[in-house]
Short mmCIF file of C-alpha atoms and ligand atoms in Angstrom, two decimals:
data_model
loop_
_atom_site.label_atom_id
_atom_site.label_comp_id
_atom_site.label_asym_id
_atom_site.label_seq_id
_atom_site.Cartn_x
_atom_site.Cartn_y
_atom_site.Cartn_z
CA MET A 1 4.23 -25.59 7.93
CA SER A 2 5.13 -24.71 11.46
CA GLU A 3 8.65 -23.99 12.53
CA ALA A 4 7.88 -25.08 16.08
CA LYS A 5 11.07 -26.12 17.84
CA LEU A 6 11.68 -29.77 18.51
CA ALA A 7 11.01 -30.15 22.19
CA PRO A 8 12.51 -32.60 24.64
CA ILE A 9 9.97 -35.14 25.83
CA PRO A 10 8.42 -33.43 28.87
CA ASP A 11 8.36 -35.00 32.30
CA LEU A 12 5.30 -35.59 34.49
CA GLY A 13 4.44 -38.94 33.03
CA GLN A 14 4.74 -38.12 29.33
CA LEU A 15 7.39 -40.73 28.72
CA GLY A 16 6.10 -42.75 25.81
CA ASN A 17 5.29 -45.86 27.83
CA THR A 18 2.60 -44.17 29.88
CA ILE A 19 -0.89 -42.89 29.20
CA THR A 20 -1.66 -40.05 31.56
CA ILE A 21 -5.27 -39.38 32.44
CA TYR A 22 -6.38 -35.85 33.27
CA ALA A 23 -9.72 -36.59 34.90
CA GLY A 24 -11.96 -34.40 36.98
CA PRO A 25 -15.09 -32.32 36.91
CA CYS A 26 -15.81 -29.81 34.19
CA SER A 27 -16.20 -27.13 36.87
CA VAL A 28 -15.02 -27.14 40.47
CA GLU A 29 -18.33 -26.56 42.27
CA SER A 30 -17.53 -27.16 45.96
CA GLN A 31 -14.93 -28.77 48.21
CA GLU A 32 -17.13 -31.86 48.63
CA GLN A 33 -17.79 -32.28 44.92
CA PHE A 34 -14.11 -31.93 44.02
CA ASP A 35 -12.95 -34.22 46.83
CA GLU A 36 -15.28 -37.00 45.77
CA VAL A 37 -13.82 -37.07 42.29
CA ALA A 38 -10.26 -36.55 43.54
CA GLU A 39 -10.55 -39.50 45.89
CA CYS A 40 -11.72 -41.71 43.03
CA VAL A 41 -8.82 -40.52 40.88
CA SER A 42 -6.35 -41.12 43.70
CA ASP A 43 -7.76 -44.60 44.50
CA LEU A 44 -7.20 -45.54 40.88
CA GLY A 45 -3.52 -44.65 41.17
CA LEU A 46 -3.76 -41.75 38.72
CA ARG A 47 -1.53 -38.69 39.08
CA TRP A 48 -3.52 -35.72 37.83
CA ILE A 49 -6.85 -34.09 38.53
CA ARG A 50 -8.45 -31.42 36.36
CA GLY A 51 -11.15 -28.91 37.20
CA GLY A 52 -12.48 -25.65 35.81
CA ALA A 53 -12.07 -22.53 37.95
CA PHE A 54 -12.64 -19.88 35.26
CA LYS A 55 -15.15 -21.27 32.78
CA PRO A 56 -15.45 -20.18 29.13
CA ARG A 57 -19.25 -20.21 28.85
CA THR A 58 -21.15 -19.50 25.65
CA ASN A 59 -23.79 -17.61 27.58
CA PRO A 60 -22.73 -14.98 30.12
CA HIS A 61 -25.64 -16.02 32.36
CA SER A 62 -24.29 -19.59 32.68
CA PHE A 63 -22.15 -20.60 35.67
CA GLN A 64 -18.77 -18.89 35.21
CA GLY A 65 -16.73 -20.90 37.74
CA LEU A 66 -15.71 -20.19 41.33
CA GLY A 67 -12.50 -18.41 40.30
CA GLU A 68 -9.84 -18.22 43.00
CA ASP A 69 -12.00 -20.17 45.46
CA ALA A 70 -11.84 -23.11 43.04
CA LEU A 71 -8.07 -22.76 42.80
CA LYS A 72 -7.85 -22.95 46.60
CA ILE A 73 -9.96 -26.11 46.63
CA MET A 74 -7.80 -27.67 43.93
CA LYS A 75 -4.56 -26.83 45.73
CA SER A 76 -5.63 -28.14 49.11
CA THR A 77 -7.09 -31.36 47.72
CA GLY A 78 -4.15 -31.89 45.38
CA GLU A 79 -1.69 -31.52 48.26
CA ARG A 80 -3.72 -33.74 50.58
CA LEU A 81 -3.97 -36.58 48.07
CA GLY A 82 -0.65 -36.06 46.29
CA LEU A 83 -2.33 -35.26 42.96
CA LEU A 84 -1.08 -32.82 40.33
CA THR A 85 -3.68 -30.22 39.36
CA LEU A 86 -4.68 -28.84 35.96
CA THR A 87 -6.96 -25.90 35.20
CA GLU A 88 -7.73 -23.51 32.36
CA VAL A 89 -6.39 -19.95 32.23
CA MET A 90 -8.83 -17.83 30.26
CA ASP A 91 -7.32 -14.39 30.63
CA SER A 92 -3.80 -12.98 30.57
CA ALA A 93 -4.64 -11.08 33.75
CA HIS A 94 -5.09 -14.38 35.61
CA CYS A 95 -1.86 -16.11 34.55
CA GLU A 96 0.21 -15.42 37.67
CA LEU A 97 -2.71 -16.20 39.97
CA VAL A 98 -3.47 -19.54 38.31
CA HIS A 99 0.22 -20.40 38.07
CA SER A 100 0.61 -19.87 41.81
CA TYR A 101 -2.03 -22.52 42.62
CA VAL A 102 -1.77 -25.37 40.10
CA ASP A 103 0.72 -27.71 38.44
CA GLY A 104 -0.57 -27.48 34.87
CA LEU A 105 -2.13 -24.61 32.92
CA GLN A 106 -4.69 -25.30 30.20
CA VAL A 107 -5.33 -23.13 27.15
CA GLY A 108 -8.91 -23.76 26.06
CA ALA A 109 -10.25 -24.18 22.55
CA ARG A 110 -11.71 -20.68 22.57
CA ASN A 111 -8.26 -19.18 23.15
CA PHE A 112 -6.49 -21.21 20.44
CA GLN A 113 -5.14 -18.09 18.73
CA ASN A 114 -5.18 -15.66 21.62
CA PHE A 115 -1.52 -14.88 21.04
CA SER A 116 -1.13 -12.46 23.92
CA LEU A 117 -2.45 -15.14 26.31
CA LEU A 118 -0.10 -17.76 24.82
CA LYS A 119 2.87 -15.41 25.18
CA LYS A 120 1.96 -14.55 28.75
CA ILE A 121 1.62 -18.22 29.72
CA GLY A 122 5.03 -18.85 28.14
CA GLN A 123 6.52 -16.05 30.25
CA VAL A 124 4.82 -17.10 33.48
CA THR A 125 5.98 -20.73 33.12
CA ALA A 126 9.48 -19.89 31.86
CA GLU A 127 11.16 -20.76 35.14
CA SER A 128 8.78 -23.27 36.66
CA HIS A 129 8.42 -25.27 33.42
CA LYS A 130 4.93 -26.18 34.56
CA MET A 131 3.00 -28.18 31.98
CA VAL A 132 0.89 -26.24 29.49
CA LEU A 133 -1.93 -28.27 27.98
CA TYR A 134 -2.78 -26.46 24.76
CA LYS A 135 -6.12 -27.33 23.17
CA ARG A 136 -6.91 -27.16 19.49
CA GLY A 137 -9.53 -24.59 18.49
CA PHE A 138 -12.85 -25.64 16.95
CA ALA A 139 -11.59 -24.54 13.52
CA GLY A 140 -7.86 -24.71 14.10
CA LEU A 141 -5.54 -26.25 11.52
CA ILE A 142 -2.78 -28.51 12.78
CA ASP A 143 -0.10 -26.32 11.24
CA GLU A 144 -1.60 -23.24 12.95
CA TRP A 145 -1.55 -25.18 16.22
CA LEU A 146 2.10 -26.16 15.88
CA ALA A 147 3.08 -22.66 14.77
CA ALA A 148 1.44 -21.11 17.83
CA CYS A 149 3.46 -23.41 20.11
CA ASP A 150 6.33 -21.03 19.52
CA TYR A 151 4.43 -18.33 21.43
CA LEU A 152 4.31 -20.72 24.38
CA ASN A 153 7.87 -22.02 24.25
CA ASP A 154 9.57 -18.76 23.30
CA CYS A 155 10.76 -18.15 26.88
CA GLY A 156 12.04 -21.69 27.24
CA ASN A 157 9.19 -23.80 28.57
CA GLU A 158 8.97 -26.85 26.31
CA ASN A 159 6.66 -28.73 28.67
CA ILE A 160 3.72 -28.51 26.28
CA VAL A 161 1.01 -31.10 25.66
CA LEU A 162 -1.18 -30.69 22.57
CA CYS A 163 -4.80 -31.60 23.21
CA GLU A 164 -7.18 -32.60 20.41
CA ARG A 165 -10.74 -31.94 21.62
CA GLY A 166 -12.87 -32.16 18.52
CA ILE A 167 -13.48 -29.73 15.69
CA ARG A 168 -16.57 -28.28 14.04
CA THR A 169 -17.86 -30.15 11.01
CA PHE A 170 -21.29 -30.55 9.43
CA GLU A 171 -22.00 -33.55 11.72
CA LYS A 172 -24.34 -32.90 14.62
CA ALA A 173 -24.70 -36.39 16.10
CA THR A 174 -21.79 -35.59 18.41
CA ARG A 175 -21.00 -32.26 20.09
CA PHE A 176 -17.80 -31.92 18.01
CA THR A 177 -16.07 -34.24 15.54
CA LEU A 178 -13.06 -35.92 17.14
CA ASP A 179 -10.17 -35.73 14.69
CA ILE A 180 -8.49 -38.97 15.68
CA ALA A 181 -5.99 -38.58 12.83
CA ALA A 182 -4.56 -35.59 14.69
CA VAL A 183 -2.83 -38.06 17.03
CA PRO A 184 -0.52 -39.71 14.47
CA VAL A 185 -0.19 -36.47 12.50
CA ILE A 186 1.07 -34.56 15.54
CA HIS A 187 3.38 -37.43 16.40
CA LYS A 188 4.80 -37.23 12.90
CA LEU A 189 5.24 -33.45 12.89
CA SER A 190 6.29 -32.68 16.45
CA VAL A 191 7.72 -34.31 19.54
CA TYR A 192 5.10 -32.84 21.86
CA PRO A 193 2.87 -35.41 23.56
CA VAL A 194 -0.70 -35.62 22.35
CA CYS A 195 -3.69 -35.62 24.67
CA VAL A 196 -7.20 -36.44 23.51
CA ASP A 197 -10.09 -34.83 25.37
CA VAL A 198 -12.77 -37.45 24.84
CA SER A 199 -15.54 -35.69 26.77
CA HIS A 200 -16.05 -32.51 24.76
CA PRO A 201 -16.28 -34.15 21.30
CA ALA A 202 -18.64 -36.82 22.64
CA GLY A 203 -20.98 -34.42 24.40
CA GLN A 204 -22.81 -37.53 25.73
CA ARG A 205 -21.35 -39.81 28.37
CA ASP A 206 -22.26 -43.09 26.63
CA LEU A 207 -19.89 -42.24 23.77
CA VAL A 208 -16.93 -41.40 26.00
CA PRO A 209 -15.58 -44.99 26.47
CA SER A 210 -15.44 -45.65 22.71
CA LEU A 211 -13.62 -42.40 22.02
CA ALA A 212 -11.20 -43.06 24.88
CA LYS A 213 -10.37 -46.54 23.57
CA ALA A 214 -9.92 -45.18 20.04
CA ALA A 215 -7.55 -42.52 21.34
CA VAL A 216 -5.43 -45.07 23.19
CA ALA A 217 -5.34 -47.31 20.13
CA ALA A 218 -4.30 -44.32 17.98
CA GLY A 219 -1.32 -43.71 20.25
CA ALA A 220 -2.46 -40.83 22.46
CA ASP A 221 -0.04 -40.03 25.26
CA SER A 222 -2.82 -38.80 27.50
CA LEU A 223 -6.59 -38.49 27.79
CA MET A 224 -8.83 -35.88 29.33
CA ILE A 225 -12.02 -37.31 30.84
CA GLU A 226 -14.63 -35.34 32.75
CA VAL A 227 -16.02 -36.97 35.91
CA HIS A 228 -18.69 -35.61 38.26
CA PRO A 229 -20.25 -37.21 41.38
CA ASN A 230 -23.75 -36.34 40.15
CA PRO A 231 -23.68 -35.35 36.46
CA PRO A 232 -27.39 -34.39 36.15
CA ALA A 233 -26.77 -31.74 38.83
CA ALA A 234 -23.54 -30.43 37.25
CA LEU A 235 -23.27 -26.66 36.75
CA SER A 236 -21.64 -27.17 33.34
CA ASP A 237 -21.46 -29.94 30.76
CA GLY A 238 -23.47 -32.50 32.77
CA PRO A 239 -24.42 -34.76 29.83
CA GLN A 240 -20.82 -35.62 28.96
CA GLN A 241 -19.47 -36.26 32.47
CA LEU A 242 -19.01 -39.82 33.77
CA THR A 243 -19.93 -40.84 37.27
CA PRO A 244 -17.02 -42.05 39.41
CA ALA A 245 -18.33 -45.63 39.04
CA GLN A 246 -18.41 -45.36 35.24
CA PHE A 247 -14.95 -43.82 35.27
CA ARG A 248 -13.53 -46.70 37.34
CA VAL A 249 -14.82 -49.24 34.82
CA LEU A 250 -13.38 -47.24 31.94
CA VAL A 251 -9.94 -46.92 33.56
CA GLU A 252 -9.83 -50.70 34.10
CA GLU A 253 -10.74 -51.28 30.44
CA LEU A 254 -8.14 -48.76 29.30
CA ARG A 255 -5.53 -50.48 31.46
CA GLU A 256 -6.21 -53.75 29.64
CA ILE A 257 -5.76 -52.11 26.23
CA ALA A 258 -2.69 -50.20 27.40
CA ALA A 259 -1.11 -53.42 28.69
CA VAL A 260 -1.37 -54.95 25.23
CA LEU A 261 0.54 -51.91 23.93
CA GLY A 262 3.12 -52.23 26.71
CA LYS A 263 1.92 -49.02 28.34
CA GLU A 264 0.83 -48.07 31.82
CA VAL A 265 -2.15 -45.84 32.63
CA VAL A 266 -1.19 -43.23 35.24
O1 E4P B 1 -16.11 -26.89 29.70
C1 E4P B 1 -17.02 -26.15 29.74
C2 E4P B 1 -17.18 -25.14 28.70
O2 E4P B 1 -17.33 -23.94 29.32
C3 E4P B 1 -18.31 -25.58 27.94
O3 E4P B 1 -17.97 -26.65 27.15
C4 E4P B 1 -18.99 -24.49 27.22
O4 E4P B 1 -20.24 -24.90 27.24
P1 E4P B 1 -21.46 -23.94 27.12
O5 E4P B 1 -21.65 -23.71 25.66
O6 E4P B 1 -22.57 -24.71 27.77
O7 E4P B 1 -21.15 -22.69 27.88
C1 PEP B 2 -13.73 -25.69 28.36
C2 PEP B 2 -13.05 -26.82 28.23
O1 PEP B 2 -12.71 -27.38 27.08
P1 PEP B 2 -12.62 -26.77 25.62
O2 PEP B 2 -11.75 -25.56 25.72
O3 PEP B 2 -12.03 -27.87 24.84
O4 PEP B 2 -14.02 -26.45 25.21
C3 PEP B 2 -12.63 -27.59 29.41
O5 PEP B 2 -11.81 -28.52 29.25
O6 PEP B 2 -13.10 -27.28 30.51
#
C-alpha cells in the first residue's frame, strides 16, 4: 500500500462542503470558442475553466492542440472573467511554460506512471503550490496512484487532486468503465480530494448527467465536465461534450443534489 503523505486539505474550493466543477472544452480551438464556454461557466458562478492546449491524441494525424497559443487564450480569458484555468502538461519540457500561464496543471491518464514528468511537475509547483490534478491511468491500481503522489509532493506541493476518469474493462458500451468506488476508497486511504471526470468514461454526452449525479452522490469533491459550443464540430472528443445549454441544466440539477448534501457547487 502507498506511503503517500497525509496532505492538508488543499485550498481553491476543495473544502469538503463544496463541489468544484472543472468545465470547459476538450481542446482550446480558438478565442471565440473558448470565450463562449468561459462565459457560460462564469455566468453559472463557477470558479474554474479547463481546456486542452497540448493534446494526447491516439493518432499523430489528429488535432494536437494549439500549444502556447491556447495557453495565451486561456490566460487572457481567465483574467478577464476571473476564472482559474486548468490544462494538461504532457511533456516535462513544457512544465515551466504551462506553469507560467495557468492556475492548475493536469497529468493525463496516459502519463499516469511517467515518473520523470510527475517529479518535474512537483519541482515546478514547489513554490507556487498550484493545484495538480492527477488522473488515474486506464489500467492504474489505486495503490499505484497513491504511491506515485509522492513523486508530485516530494518538493512540498500537497495541492493535489486525484481524478478518476474511467478504466479499461471488457465492457464496450461506454468509452471507459467509471470506477465509482474509487471515490470512497480514495477518501478512506488519503486526504486528497477526489475529482471524477464524467466525460471521458461516458464517451457519449447523453450519459454524462447520470455519471455526474452518481459522482456527487458518491462524495466526489469535484467533477470534470467537457463543454463545447458546437460539439459536432469539435476537433477532439465531440461526442462526449455537452453544449452550454445542456451544461446549464446539469449544473442546476447538481446544485439541487448538492444542497441536499449540504454542499455548494462552485
Ligand atoms: O481529451 C482528448 C484526448 O486526447 C482524447 O481523449 C484522446 O482521444 P483520441 O483517441 O481520439 O485521440
Ligand atoms: C485527455 C484528457 O483526459 P484523459 O487523460 O483522462 O484521457 C483530457 O482531460 O483532456
